[in-house]
Short mmCIF file of C-alpha atoms and ligand atoms in Angstrom, two decimals:
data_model
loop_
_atom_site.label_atom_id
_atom_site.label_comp_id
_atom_site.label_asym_id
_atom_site.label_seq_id
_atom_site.Cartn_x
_atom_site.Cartn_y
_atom_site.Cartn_z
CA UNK A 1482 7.55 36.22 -4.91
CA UNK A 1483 8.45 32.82 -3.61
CA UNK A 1484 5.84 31.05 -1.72
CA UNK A 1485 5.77 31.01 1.99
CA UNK A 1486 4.91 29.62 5.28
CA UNK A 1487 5.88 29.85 8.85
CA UNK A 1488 9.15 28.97 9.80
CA UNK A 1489 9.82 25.50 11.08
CA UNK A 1490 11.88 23.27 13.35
CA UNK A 1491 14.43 21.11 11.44
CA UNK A 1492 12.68 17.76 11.11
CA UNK A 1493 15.07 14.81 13.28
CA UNK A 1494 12.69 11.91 11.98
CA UNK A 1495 12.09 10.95 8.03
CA UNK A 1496 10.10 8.48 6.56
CA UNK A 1497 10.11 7.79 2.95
CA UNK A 1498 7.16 5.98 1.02
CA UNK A 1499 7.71 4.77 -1.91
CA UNK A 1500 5.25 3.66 -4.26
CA UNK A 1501 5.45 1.98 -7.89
CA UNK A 1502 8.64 1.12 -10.04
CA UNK A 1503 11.52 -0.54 -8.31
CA UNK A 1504 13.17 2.69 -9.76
CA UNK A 1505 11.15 4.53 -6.90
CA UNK A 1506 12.55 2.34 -4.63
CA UNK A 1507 15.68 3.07 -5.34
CA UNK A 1508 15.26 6.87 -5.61
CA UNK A 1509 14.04 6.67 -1.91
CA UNK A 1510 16.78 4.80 -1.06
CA UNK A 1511 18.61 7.16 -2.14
CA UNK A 1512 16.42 9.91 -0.39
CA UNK A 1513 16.62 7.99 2.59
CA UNK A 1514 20.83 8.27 2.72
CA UNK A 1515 20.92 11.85 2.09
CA UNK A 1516 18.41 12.34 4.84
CA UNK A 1517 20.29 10.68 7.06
CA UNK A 1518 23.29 12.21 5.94
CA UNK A 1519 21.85 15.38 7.08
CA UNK A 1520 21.86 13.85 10.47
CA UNK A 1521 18.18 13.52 10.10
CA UNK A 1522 17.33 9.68 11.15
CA UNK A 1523 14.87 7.06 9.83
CA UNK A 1524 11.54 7.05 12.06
CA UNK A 1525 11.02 4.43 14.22
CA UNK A 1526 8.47 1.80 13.32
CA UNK A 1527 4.93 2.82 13.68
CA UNK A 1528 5.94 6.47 15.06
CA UNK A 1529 5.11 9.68 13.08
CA UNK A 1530 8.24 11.46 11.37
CA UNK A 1531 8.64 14.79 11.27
CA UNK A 1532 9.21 14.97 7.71
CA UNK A 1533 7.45 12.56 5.13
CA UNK A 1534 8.89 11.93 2.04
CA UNK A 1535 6.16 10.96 -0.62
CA UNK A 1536 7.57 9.02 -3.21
CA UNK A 1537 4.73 8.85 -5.95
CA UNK A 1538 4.23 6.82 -9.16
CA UNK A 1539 2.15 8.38 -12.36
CA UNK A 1540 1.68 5.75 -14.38
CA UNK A 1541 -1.89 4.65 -13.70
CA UNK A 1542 -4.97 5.57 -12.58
CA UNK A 1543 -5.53 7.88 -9.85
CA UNK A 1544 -2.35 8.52 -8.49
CA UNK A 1545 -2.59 11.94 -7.98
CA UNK A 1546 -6.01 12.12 -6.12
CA UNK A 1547 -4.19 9.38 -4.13
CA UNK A 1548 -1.01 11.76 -3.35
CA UNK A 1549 -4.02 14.25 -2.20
CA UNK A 1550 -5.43 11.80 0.00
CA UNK A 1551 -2.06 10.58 1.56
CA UNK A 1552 -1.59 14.27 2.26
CA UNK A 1553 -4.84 14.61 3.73
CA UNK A 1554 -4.28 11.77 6.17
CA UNK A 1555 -0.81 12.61 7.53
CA UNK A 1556 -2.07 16.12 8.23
CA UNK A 1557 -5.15 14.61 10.06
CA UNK A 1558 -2.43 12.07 12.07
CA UNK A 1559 -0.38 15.20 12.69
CA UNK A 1560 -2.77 17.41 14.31
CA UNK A 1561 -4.32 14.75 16.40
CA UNK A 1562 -0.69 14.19 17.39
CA UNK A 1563 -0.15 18.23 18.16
CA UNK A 1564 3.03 18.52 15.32
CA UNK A 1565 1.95 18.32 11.82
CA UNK A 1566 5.25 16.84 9.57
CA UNK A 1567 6.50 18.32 7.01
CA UNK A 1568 5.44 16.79 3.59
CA UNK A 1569 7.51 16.95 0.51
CA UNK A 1570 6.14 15.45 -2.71
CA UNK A 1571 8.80 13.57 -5.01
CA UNK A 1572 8.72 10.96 -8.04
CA UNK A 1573 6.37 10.98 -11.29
CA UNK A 1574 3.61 12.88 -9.91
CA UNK A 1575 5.61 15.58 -8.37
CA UNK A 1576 7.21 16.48 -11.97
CA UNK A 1577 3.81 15.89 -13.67
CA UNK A 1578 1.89 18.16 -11.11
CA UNK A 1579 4.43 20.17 -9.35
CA UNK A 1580 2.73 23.53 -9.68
CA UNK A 1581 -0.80 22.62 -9.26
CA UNK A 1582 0.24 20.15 -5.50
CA UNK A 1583 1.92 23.66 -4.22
CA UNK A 1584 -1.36 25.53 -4.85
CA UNK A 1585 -4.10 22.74 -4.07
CA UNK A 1586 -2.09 20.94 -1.05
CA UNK A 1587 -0.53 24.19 1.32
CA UNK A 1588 0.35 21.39 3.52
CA UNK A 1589 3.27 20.61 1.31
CA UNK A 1590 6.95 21.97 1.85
CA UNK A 1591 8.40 20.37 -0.59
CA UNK A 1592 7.92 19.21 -4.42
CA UNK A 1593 10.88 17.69 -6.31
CA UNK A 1594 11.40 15.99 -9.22
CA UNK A 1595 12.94 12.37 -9.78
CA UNK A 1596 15.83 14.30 -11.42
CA UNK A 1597 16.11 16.84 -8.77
CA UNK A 1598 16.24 14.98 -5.64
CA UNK A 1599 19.66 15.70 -5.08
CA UNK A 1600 18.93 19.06 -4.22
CA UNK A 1601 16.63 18.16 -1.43
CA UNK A 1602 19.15 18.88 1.57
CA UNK A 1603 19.01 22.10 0.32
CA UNK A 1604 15.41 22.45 -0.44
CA UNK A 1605 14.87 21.28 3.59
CA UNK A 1606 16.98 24.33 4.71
CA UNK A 1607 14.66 26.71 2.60
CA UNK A 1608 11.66 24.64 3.94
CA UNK A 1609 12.68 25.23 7.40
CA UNK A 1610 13.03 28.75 6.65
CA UNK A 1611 9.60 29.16 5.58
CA UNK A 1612 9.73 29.21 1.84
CA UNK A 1613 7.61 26.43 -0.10
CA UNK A 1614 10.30 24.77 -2.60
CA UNK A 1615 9.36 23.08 -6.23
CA UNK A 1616 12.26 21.31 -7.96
CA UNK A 1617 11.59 20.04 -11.03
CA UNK A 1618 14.43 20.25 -13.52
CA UNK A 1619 15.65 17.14 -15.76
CA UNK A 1620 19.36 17.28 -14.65
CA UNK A 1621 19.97 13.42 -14.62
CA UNK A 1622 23.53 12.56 -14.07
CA UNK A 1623 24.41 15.65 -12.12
CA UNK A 1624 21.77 13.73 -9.57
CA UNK A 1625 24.26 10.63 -9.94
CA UNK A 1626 27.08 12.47 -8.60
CA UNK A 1627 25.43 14.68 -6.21
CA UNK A 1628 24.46 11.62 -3.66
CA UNK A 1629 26.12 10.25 -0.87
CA UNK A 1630 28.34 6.91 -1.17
CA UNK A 1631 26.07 3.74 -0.73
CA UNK A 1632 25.09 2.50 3.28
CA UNK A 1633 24.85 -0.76 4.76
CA UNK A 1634 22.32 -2.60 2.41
CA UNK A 1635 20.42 -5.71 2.69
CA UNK A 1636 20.97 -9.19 0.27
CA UNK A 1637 19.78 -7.59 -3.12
CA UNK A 1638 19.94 -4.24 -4.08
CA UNK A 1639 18.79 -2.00 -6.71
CA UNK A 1640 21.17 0.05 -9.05
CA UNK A 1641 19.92 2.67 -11.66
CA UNK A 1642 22.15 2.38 -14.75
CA UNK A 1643 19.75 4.13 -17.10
CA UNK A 1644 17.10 6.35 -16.70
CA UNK A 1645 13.91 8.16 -18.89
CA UNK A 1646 12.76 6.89 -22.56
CA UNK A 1647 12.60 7.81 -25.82
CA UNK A 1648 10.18 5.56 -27.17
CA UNK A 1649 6.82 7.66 -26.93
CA UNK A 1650 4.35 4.59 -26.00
CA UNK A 1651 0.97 6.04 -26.67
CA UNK A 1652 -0.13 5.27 -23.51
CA UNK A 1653 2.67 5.98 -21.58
CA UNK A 1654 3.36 8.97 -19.23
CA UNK A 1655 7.04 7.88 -18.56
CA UNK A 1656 9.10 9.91 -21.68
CA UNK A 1657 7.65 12.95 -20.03
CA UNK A 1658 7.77 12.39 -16.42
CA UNK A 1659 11.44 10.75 -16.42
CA UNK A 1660 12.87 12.53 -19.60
CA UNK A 1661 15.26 11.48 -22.33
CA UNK A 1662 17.09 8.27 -22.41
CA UNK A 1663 20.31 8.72 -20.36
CA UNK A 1664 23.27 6.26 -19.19
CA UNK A 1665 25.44 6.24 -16.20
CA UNK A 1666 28.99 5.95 -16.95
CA UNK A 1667 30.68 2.56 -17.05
CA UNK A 1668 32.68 3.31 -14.26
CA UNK A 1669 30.19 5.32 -12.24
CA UNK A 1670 28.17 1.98 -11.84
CA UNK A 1671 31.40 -0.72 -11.07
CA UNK A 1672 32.07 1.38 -8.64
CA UNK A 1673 28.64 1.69 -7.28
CA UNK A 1674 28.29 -1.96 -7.70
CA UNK A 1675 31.38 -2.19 -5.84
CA UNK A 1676 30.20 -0.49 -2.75
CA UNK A 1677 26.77 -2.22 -2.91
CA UNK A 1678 29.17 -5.58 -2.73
CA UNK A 1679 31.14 -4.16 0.04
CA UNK A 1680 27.91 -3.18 2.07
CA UNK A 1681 26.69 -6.63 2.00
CA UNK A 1682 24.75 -6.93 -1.58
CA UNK A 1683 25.49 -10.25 -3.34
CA UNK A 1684 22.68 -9.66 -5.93
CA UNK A 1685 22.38 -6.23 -7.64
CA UNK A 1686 19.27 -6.13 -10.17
CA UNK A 1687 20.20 -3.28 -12.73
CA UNK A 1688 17.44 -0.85 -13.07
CA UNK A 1689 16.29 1.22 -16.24
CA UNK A 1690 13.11 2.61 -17.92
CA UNK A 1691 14.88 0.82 -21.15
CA UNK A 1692 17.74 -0.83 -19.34
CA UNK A 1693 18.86 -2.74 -22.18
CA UNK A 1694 19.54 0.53 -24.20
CA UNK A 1695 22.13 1.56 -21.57
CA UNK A 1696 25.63 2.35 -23.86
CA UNK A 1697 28.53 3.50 -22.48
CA UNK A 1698 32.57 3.11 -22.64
CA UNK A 1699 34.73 0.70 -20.70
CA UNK A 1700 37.68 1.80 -19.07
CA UNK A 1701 39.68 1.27 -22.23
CA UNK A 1702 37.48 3.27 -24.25
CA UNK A 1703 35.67 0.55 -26.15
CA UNK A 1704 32.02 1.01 -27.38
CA UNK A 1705 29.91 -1.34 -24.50
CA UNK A 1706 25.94 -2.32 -24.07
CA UNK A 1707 24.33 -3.89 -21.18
CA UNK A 1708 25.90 -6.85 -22.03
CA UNK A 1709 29.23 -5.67 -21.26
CA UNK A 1710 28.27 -3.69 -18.28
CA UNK A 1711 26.90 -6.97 -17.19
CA UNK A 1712 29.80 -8.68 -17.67
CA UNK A 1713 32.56 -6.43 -16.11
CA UNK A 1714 30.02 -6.47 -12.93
CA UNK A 1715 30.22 -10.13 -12.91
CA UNK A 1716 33.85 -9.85 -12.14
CA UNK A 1717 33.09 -8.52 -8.81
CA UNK A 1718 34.03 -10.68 -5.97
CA UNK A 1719 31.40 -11.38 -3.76
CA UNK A 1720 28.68 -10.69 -6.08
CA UNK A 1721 26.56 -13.80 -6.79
CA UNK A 1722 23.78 -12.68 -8.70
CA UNK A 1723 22.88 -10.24 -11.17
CA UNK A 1724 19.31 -9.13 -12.71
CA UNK A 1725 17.92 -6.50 -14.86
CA UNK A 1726 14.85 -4.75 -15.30
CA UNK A 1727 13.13 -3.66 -17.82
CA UNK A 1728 13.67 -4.27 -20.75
CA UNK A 1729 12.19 -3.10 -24.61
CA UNK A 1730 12.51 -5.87 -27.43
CA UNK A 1731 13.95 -3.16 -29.95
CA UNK A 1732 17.13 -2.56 -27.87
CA UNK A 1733 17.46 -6.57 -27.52
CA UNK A 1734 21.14 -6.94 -29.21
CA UNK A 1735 23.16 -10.88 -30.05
CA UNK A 1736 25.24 -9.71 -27.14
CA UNK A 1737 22.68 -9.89 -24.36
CA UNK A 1738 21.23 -13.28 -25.95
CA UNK A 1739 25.16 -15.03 -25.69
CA UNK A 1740 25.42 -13.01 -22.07
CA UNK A 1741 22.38 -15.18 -20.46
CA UNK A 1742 23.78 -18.40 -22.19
CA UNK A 1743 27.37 -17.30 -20.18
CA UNK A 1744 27.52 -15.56 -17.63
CA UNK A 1745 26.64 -17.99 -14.79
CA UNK A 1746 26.02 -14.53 -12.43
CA UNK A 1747 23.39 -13.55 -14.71
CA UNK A 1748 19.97 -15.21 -13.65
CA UNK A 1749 18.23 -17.14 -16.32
CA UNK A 1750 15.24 -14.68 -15.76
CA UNK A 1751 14.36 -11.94 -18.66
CA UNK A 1752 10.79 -9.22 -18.11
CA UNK A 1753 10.21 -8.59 -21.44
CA UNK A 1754 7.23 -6.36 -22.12
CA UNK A 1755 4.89 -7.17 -24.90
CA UNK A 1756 1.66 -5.48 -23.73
CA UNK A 1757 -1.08 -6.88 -26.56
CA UNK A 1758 -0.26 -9.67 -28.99
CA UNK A 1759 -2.19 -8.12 -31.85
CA UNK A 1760 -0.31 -6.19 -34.24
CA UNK A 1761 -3.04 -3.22 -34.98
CA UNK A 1762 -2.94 -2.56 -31.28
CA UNK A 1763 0.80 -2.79 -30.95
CA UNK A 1764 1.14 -0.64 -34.29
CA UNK A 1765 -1.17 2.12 -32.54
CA UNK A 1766 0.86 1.96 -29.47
CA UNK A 1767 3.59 2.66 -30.98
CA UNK A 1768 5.51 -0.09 -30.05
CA UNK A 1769 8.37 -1.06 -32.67
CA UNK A 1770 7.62 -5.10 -32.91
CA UNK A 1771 5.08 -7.33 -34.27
CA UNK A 1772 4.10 -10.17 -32.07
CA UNK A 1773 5.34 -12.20 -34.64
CA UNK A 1774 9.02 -10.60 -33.83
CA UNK A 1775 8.33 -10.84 -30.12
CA UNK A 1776 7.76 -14.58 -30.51
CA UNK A 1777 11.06 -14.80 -32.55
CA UNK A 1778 13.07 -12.87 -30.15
CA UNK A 1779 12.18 -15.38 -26.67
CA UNK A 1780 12.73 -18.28 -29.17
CA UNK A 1781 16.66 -17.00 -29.55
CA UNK A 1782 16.75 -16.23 -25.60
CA UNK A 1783 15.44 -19.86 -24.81
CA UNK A 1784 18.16 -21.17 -27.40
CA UNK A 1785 20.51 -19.50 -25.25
CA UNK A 1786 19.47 -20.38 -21.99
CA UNK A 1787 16.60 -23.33 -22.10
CA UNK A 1788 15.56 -23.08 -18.48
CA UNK A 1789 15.12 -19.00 -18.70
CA UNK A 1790 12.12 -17.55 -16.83
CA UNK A 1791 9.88 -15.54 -18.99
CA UNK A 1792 7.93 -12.64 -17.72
CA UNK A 1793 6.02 -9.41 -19.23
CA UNK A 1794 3.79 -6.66 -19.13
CA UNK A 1795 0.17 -6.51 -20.80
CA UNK A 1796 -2.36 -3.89 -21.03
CA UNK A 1797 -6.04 -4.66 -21.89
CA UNK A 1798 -8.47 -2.46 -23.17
CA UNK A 1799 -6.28 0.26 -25.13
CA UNK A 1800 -8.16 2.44 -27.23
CA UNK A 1801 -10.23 0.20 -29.77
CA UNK A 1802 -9.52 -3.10 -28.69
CA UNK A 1803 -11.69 -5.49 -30.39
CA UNK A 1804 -12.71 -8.93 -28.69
CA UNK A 1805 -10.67 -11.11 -31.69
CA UNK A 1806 -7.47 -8.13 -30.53
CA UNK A 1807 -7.78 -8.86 -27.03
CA UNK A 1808 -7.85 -12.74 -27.98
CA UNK A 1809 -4.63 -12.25 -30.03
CA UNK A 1810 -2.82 -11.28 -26.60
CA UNK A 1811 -4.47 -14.47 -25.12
CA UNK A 1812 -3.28 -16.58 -27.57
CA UNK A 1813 0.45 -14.59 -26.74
CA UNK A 1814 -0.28 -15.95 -23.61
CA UNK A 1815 -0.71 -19.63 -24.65
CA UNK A 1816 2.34 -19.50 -26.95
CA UNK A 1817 4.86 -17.72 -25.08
CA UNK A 1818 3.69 -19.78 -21.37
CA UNK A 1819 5.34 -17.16 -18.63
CA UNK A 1820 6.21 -18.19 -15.54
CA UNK A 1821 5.21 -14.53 -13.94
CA UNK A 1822 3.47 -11.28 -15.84
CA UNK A 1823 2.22 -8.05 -15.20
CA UNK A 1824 -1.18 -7.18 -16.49
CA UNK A 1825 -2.88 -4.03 -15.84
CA UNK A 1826 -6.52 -2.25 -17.47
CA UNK A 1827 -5.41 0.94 -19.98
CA UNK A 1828 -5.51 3.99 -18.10
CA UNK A 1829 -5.17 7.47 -19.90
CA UNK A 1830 -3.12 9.56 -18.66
CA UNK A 1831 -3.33 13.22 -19.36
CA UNK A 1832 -0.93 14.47 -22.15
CA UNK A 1833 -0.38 10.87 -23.95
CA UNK A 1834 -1.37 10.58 -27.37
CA UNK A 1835 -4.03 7.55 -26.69
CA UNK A 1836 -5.70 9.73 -24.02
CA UNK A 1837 -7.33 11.19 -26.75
CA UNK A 1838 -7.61 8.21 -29.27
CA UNK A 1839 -11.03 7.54 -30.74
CA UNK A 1840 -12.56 3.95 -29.10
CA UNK A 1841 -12.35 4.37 -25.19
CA UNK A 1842 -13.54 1.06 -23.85
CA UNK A 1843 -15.54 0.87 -21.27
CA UNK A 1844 -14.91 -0.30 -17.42
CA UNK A 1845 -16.75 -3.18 -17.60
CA UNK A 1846 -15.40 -4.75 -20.89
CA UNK A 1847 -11.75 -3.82 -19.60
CA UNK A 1848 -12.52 -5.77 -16.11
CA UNK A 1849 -13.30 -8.51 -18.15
CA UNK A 1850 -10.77 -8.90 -20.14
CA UNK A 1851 -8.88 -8.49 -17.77
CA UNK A 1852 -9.90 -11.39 -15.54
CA UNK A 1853 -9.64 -13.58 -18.56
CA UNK A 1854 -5.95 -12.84 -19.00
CA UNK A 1855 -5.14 -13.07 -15.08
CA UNK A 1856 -6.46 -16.28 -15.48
CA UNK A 1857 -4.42 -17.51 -18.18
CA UNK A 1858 -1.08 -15.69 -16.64
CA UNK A 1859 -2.06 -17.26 -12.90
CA UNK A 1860 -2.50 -20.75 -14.71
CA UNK A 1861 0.85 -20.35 -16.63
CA UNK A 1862 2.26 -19.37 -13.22
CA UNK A 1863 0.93 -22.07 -11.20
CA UNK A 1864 2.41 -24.52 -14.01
CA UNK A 1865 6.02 -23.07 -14.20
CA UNK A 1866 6.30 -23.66 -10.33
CA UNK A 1867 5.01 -27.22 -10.82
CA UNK A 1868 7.03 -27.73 -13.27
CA UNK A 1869 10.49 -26.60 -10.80
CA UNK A 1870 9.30 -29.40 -8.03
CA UNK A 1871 12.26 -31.74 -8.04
CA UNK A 1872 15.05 -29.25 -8.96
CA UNK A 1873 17.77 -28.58 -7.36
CA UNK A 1874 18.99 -24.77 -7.28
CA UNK A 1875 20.13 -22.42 -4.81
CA UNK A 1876 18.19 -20.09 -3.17
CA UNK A 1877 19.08 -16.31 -1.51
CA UNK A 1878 17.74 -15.82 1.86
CA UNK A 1879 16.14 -12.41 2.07
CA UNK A 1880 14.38 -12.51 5.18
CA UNK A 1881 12.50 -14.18 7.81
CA UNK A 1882 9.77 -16.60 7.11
CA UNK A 1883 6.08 -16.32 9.59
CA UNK A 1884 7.55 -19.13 11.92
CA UNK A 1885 10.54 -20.24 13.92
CA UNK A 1886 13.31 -21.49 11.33
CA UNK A 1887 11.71 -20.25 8.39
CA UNK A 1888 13.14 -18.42 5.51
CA UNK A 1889 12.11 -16.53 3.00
CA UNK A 1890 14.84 -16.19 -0.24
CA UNK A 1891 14.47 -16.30 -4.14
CA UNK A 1892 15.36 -18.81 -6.56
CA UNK A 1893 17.35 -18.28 -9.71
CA UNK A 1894 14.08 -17.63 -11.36
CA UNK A 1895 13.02 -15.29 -8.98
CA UNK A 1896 10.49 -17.44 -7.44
CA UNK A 1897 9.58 -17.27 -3.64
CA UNK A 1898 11.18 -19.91 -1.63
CA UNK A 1899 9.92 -20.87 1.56
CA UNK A 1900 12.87 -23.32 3.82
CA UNK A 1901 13.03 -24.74 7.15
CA UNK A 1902 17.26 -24.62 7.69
CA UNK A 1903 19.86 -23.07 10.30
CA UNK A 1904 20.54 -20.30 7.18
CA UNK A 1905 20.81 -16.64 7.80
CA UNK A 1906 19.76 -13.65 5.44
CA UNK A 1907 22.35 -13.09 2.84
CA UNK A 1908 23.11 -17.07 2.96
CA UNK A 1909 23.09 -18.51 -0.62
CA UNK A 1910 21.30 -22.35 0.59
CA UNK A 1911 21.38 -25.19 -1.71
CA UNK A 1912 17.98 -26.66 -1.99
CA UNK A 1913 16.19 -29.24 -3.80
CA UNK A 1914 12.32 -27.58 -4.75
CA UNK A 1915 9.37 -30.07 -3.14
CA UNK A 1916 6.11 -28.65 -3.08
CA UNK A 1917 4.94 -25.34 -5.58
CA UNK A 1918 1.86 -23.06 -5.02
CA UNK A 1919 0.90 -20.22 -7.01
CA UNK A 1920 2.61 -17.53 -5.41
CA UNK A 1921 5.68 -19.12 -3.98
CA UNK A 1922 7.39 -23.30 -3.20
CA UNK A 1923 8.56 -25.14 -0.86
CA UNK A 1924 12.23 -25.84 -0.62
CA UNK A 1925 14.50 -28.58 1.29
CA UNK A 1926 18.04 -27.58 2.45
CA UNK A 1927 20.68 -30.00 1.26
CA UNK A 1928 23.31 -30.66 3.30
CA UNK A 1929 26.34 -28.85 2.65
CA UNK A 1930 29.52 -30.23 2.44
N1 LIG B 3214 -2.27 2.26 -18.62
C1 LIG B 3214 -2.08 0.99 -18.19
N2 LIG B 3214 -0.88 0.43 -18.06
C2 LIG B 3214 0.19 1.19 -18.36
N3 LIG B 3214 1.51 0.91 -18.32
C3 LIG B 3214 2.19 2.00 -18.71
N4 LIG B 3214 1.33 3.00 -18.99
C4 LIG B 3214 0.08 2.52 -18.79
C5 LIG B 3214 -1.21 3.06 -18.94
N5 LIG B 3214 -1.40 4.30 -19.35
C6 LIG B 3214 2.04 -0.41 -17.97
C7 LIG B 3214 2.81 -1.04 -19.12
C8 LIG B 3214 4.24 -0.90 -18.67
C9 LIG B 3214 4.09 -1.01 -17.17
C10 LIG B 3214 5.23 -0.47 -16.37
O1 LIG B 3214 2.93 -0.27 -16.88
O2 LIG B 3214 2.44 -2.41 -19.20
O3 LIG B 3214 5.08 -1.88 -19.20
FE1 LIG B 3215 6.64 3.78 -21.31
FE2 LIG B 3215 6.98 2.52 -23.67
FE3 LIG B 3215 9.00 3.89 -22.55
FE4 LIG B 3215 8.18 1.58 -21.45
S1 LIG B 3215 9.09 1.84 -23.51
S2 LIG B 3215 8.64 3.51 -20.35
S3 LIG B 3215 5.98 1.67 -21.82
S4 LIG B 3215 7.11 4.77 -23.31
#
């Protein structure tokens, strides 16, 4: 028997919150049209919405007791407010915990996978009937095709060429809660691109688990990689500027190396996860490089393109880390010099083969180490910016700065610049780079002419 609850009105409002991977954001974008196309419309700003889309990440640490919570909270808001909203559950958590949300959280409508969201207009008509829908199947390009043409969109945009992974990370909960490797088709994504363009995108970042194993054929049936994809994107009029995210160093190919030294679209700014520098660790995480061919690897992509931006992804603390391990990924650190990084403490998640490694380390020693590296990556940071002050380069306005005048935009290496000009979001504003902090720079407008 299918669960059950009392019949509802059809929401009008939505709100979608999205948490983790930029591929989340993009999924609720995506939510977010097909909502709307529904004729169901955003909420207004600090009102409750009648449905709430919970977009949730898995990949660390208590992100399920936090769904729980979030779910606790809106039904609090809702019956202080006399109309509880309906709550569906979507994203990693939702496929990694679909059955046990519908019996612990009765609150919830709604649980669908990232491969299934497609299917939520339907789901909502069976919600407002009563029934209590899961969705959790791995369908991935029928998802593609299933949702609406792209809206209105602001400066940069986010475009999923390639989704799931096959390369079983010990840690990681992603081959499970996104699936097998899969590629959108060539032409799928120009013309996605193409609408992105024509509803006012002029950068489009590319988004994958492994984006750089995307493969697929051009319109004249030739074998292409990311490289290629990159490239016939590039031919789009109006599109300025074109990034990618993330990427593994074993699907690294010649191809995207020569791309970043040609293709003036492409931003001299590669994430390249390395997560330890110490090649027992890597070894047990089953990551397929050495440090050693890590190293080798950024050498070729600053051959290419000297002024690229280097940044990456680190975990401290995975099963048996010794002190001299955790310095090897330090001394990374000191070699490689990135101008940004990610850097987070190892986290088990249920299922993963390290969950249930011998050598757990303990909070403390983790918190540690990681403050150590934090401080090495925010001193790296700091220096890169310093380092910019004095170059010229042009910046894309994204939004409004705190005061009058101000604007807020990114730089080719997707640093945050602050400028005082008469620009407007979406303006591309030639500036010269004065003053660097930490976290973001100062630029000047130079007059255009
Ligand atoms: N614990 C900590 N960090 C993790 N990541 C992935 N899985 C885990 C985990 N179990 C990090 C990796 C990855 C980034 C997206 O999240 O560094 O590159
Ligand atoms: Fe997770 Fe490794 Fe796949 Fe990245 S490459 S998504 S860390 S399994």
């Amino acid at each position: 028997m299918k669960p059950t609850s009392a019949p509802r009105n059809t929401p009008r409002t939505y709100r979608v919150k999205s948490f983790g991977c930029q591929m989340n954001v993009y999924d609720g974008e995506r939510m977010a049209e097909l909502l709307a196309e529904q004729g169901i419309a955003p909420a207004p700003e600090g009102e409750e919405a009648d449905l709430v889309v919970l977009n949730t990440c898995h990949i660390r640490e208590k992100a399920a007791e936090k769904v729980y919570s979030d779910i606790g909270r809106l039904v609090k808001a809702g019956k202080a407010a006399g109309r509880e909203p309906m709550i569906a559950v979507a994203g990693c958590v939702a496929q990694a915990e679909g059955e046990e949300i519908m019996a612990r959280a009765p609150a919830v409508s709604m649980v669908v996978g990232p491969q299934a969201y497609h299917r939520l207009p339907e789901m909502l008509g069976r919600a407002v009937a009563g029934e209590r829908a899961t969705d959790t199947e791995m369908p991935p390009i029928a998802k593609f095709d299933a949702l609406p043409a792209r809206r209105k969109i602001g400066p940069t945009a986010f475009l999923t060429v390639q989704e799931g992974c096959d390369k079983f990370c010990t840690y990681c909960v992603v081959p499970y809660t996104r699936g097998a490797e899969i590629s959108r088709p060539f032409k799928d994504l120009v013309a996605e691109a193409q609408k992105l363009v024509e509803a006012g995108a002029k950068e489009i970042t590319l988004l994958g688990q492994n984006v750089n194993a995307w493969s697929g054929e051009d319109d004249k049936g030739g074998a292409q990689g990311l490289a290629g994809l990159i490239r016939a994107l590039a031919a789009i009029d109006g599109l300025a500027r074109i990034r990618y995210t993330t990427s593994h160093p074993a699907d690294m190919d010649d191809a995207m190396i020569a791309a970043h030294g040609e293709v003036d679209k492409l931003m001299p700014y590669l994430h390249l996860p390395v997560q330890s520098g110490n090649d027992r660790v890597l070894k047990a995480m089953n990551r397929s490089h050495t440090a050693e061919s890590y190293l080798r690897l950024l050498e070729r992509f600053r051959e290419a393109r000297p002024d690229i931006a280097l940044s990456g992804d680190f975990i401290v603390g995975f099963p048996g880390e010794t002190e001299a391990e955790f310095e090897d990924t330090l001394q990374i650190v000191d070699d490689v010099r990135y101008a940004q990084a990610f850097s987070f403490k190892y986290s088990p998640r249920p299922g993963t083969p390290a969950a249930s490694m011998d050598g757990q380390i303990a909070r403390e020693v983790m918190d540690e180490r990681l403050q150590r590296l934090q401080a090495a990556l925010n001193r790296d940071q700091l220096a890169f910016n310093e380092a910019s002050v004095g170059k010229t380069c042009e910046v894309l306005v994204e939004r409004r700065g705190k005061h009058e005048g101000q604007w807020l935009g990114k730089s080719p290496w997707l640093q945050s610049v602050f400028i005082e000009s008469q620009a407007g979001i979406g303006d591309i504003v030639p500036v010269t780079l004065a003053e660097a902090g930490p976290n973001s720079l100062k630029g000047i407008a130079l007059a255009q002419g």
